[in-house]
Amino acid sequence: MPRLAYLGPEGTFTEEALRLLDPAAERLPCATVSAALAAARGGEADGAVVPLENSVEGAITTTLDEFAWGEPLLIDAELLLPVRFSLLARPGTEIPHIKRVYTHPAAITQCRAFLSRELPDAVVVAAPSTAAAAQEVSLPGSPYDAAIAARIAGEHYGLVELAGDIGDRTDTVTRFVKVARPGRPLPEPTGADRTTLVVFLADDHPGALLEMLTEFSVRGVNLTRIESRPTGDGIGRYFFHFDFEGHIADARVGEAISGLHRVCGEVRFLGSYPRADGVVPRVKRGTTDEEFTEAGDWLARIRAGQV
C-alpha cells in the first residue's frame, strides 16, 4: 500500500483528488504543498498529490517553483477535479446569523457573488486552506461562524452544509498531479498522453522564446500550457513550464525535447503520463513514428553512399 503525502489537513480538495487517484493509498496530510513534496523527496512518503493549476485562478505557483528548483520528481498521473464549494457551519447555525466567515483566498475569489448576495455584512478572513477553515470552525469557541470548503471537509469535522455549489462558476476545475521520486519505469504510452518540462534559457537574446517554440512547431507537437516564472536573478529573467501532447516515447516528442536540450541552458523532464481528459492528439503528416523511422533509414542509406 503506497503512502502519499498531500496538502492537508483532512478535508481538502487535494485529499479528494488523492482518494480518486489512488483509493487504496495511505494518506499523509501536510501543512503546505512544499511540505508534501518534501515528504516525497525525503522518503517519508512514496509520492505526493499536489494541485498544479485551476481553470479560474491559473497556475499554482508554489508547485511550479518546487518542480523547477527542488530535487527531481516525476509526474505519473493527473486528475481534473470539479471544484464545488459549500458554506459549512456548526449544527444549529443559520445564514442570517453568520458574521464571520473563514476560508482560503482562492475560495473568497471564486465565491464573491454568493458572499455579496447572501452575506453582504459578514467579515471574510483568509485561512491556510479550506479544510483548515472547516477544522477551525468546528472547534468550540471558534471566532468564526462558518467556513467555505469542500463538502468532504464538513463530513470530517461535523459541520452541516448551509448552502452548496456556491462558486461563481459551475465549471471550475483544478488539475492535480501525482508525483514520485525518479527511478521507476515511466507510464506506458496510451495514445492520449501529456508531457511536462521545465526549460531554462541558455542566454537572453532576441527570438529565444521563438527558438523554443519552433522545436515543438516543426515536429507537430501541440502545447497545452506554457507558463513563465522569474528565475530570481533580476527583472526580466524567466524560465518556462511547458505541457504538451504526446509521450516521450513518441518520436516527434523525443525529437522536440532533444532539440530543446541542444539550444537551451537546462531542460528538466517532469514526466509523460496519461491525460485525464483522454484527448488523443491529431498527428500531422510527416510527424508519425513510422515517418521518423523511414526518414532515419533514408538518411542512413544516403550516408552510406546508397543514393
Short mmCIF file of C-alpha atoms in Angstrom, two decimals, residues 291-307:
data_model
loop_
_atom_site.label_atom_id
_atom_site.label_comp_id
_atom_site.label_asym_id
_atom_site.label_seq_id
_atom_site.Cartn_x
_atom_site.Cartn_y
_atom_site.Cartn_z
CA GLU A 291 7.67 8.58 -40.84
CA PHE A 292 10.51 9.46 -38.46
CA THR A 293 11.82 5.90 -38.76
CA GLU A 294 11.59 5.93 -42.56
CA ALA A 295 13.39 9.27 -42.72
CA GLY A 296 16.14 7.97 -40.45
CA ASP A 297 16.59 4.87 -42.61
CA TRP A 298 16.71 7.04 -45.74
CA LEU A 299 19.40 9.28 -44.18
CA ALA A 300 21.44 6.24 -43.16
CA ARG A 301 21.38 4.98 -46.76
CA ILE A 302 22.47 8.38 -48.06
CA ARG A 303 25.36 8.48 -45.57
CA ALA A 304 26.38 5.01 -46.69
CA GLY A 305 26.55 6.20 -50.27
CA GLN A 306 23.42 4.33 -51.37
CA VAL A 307 21.85 7.19 -53.31
#
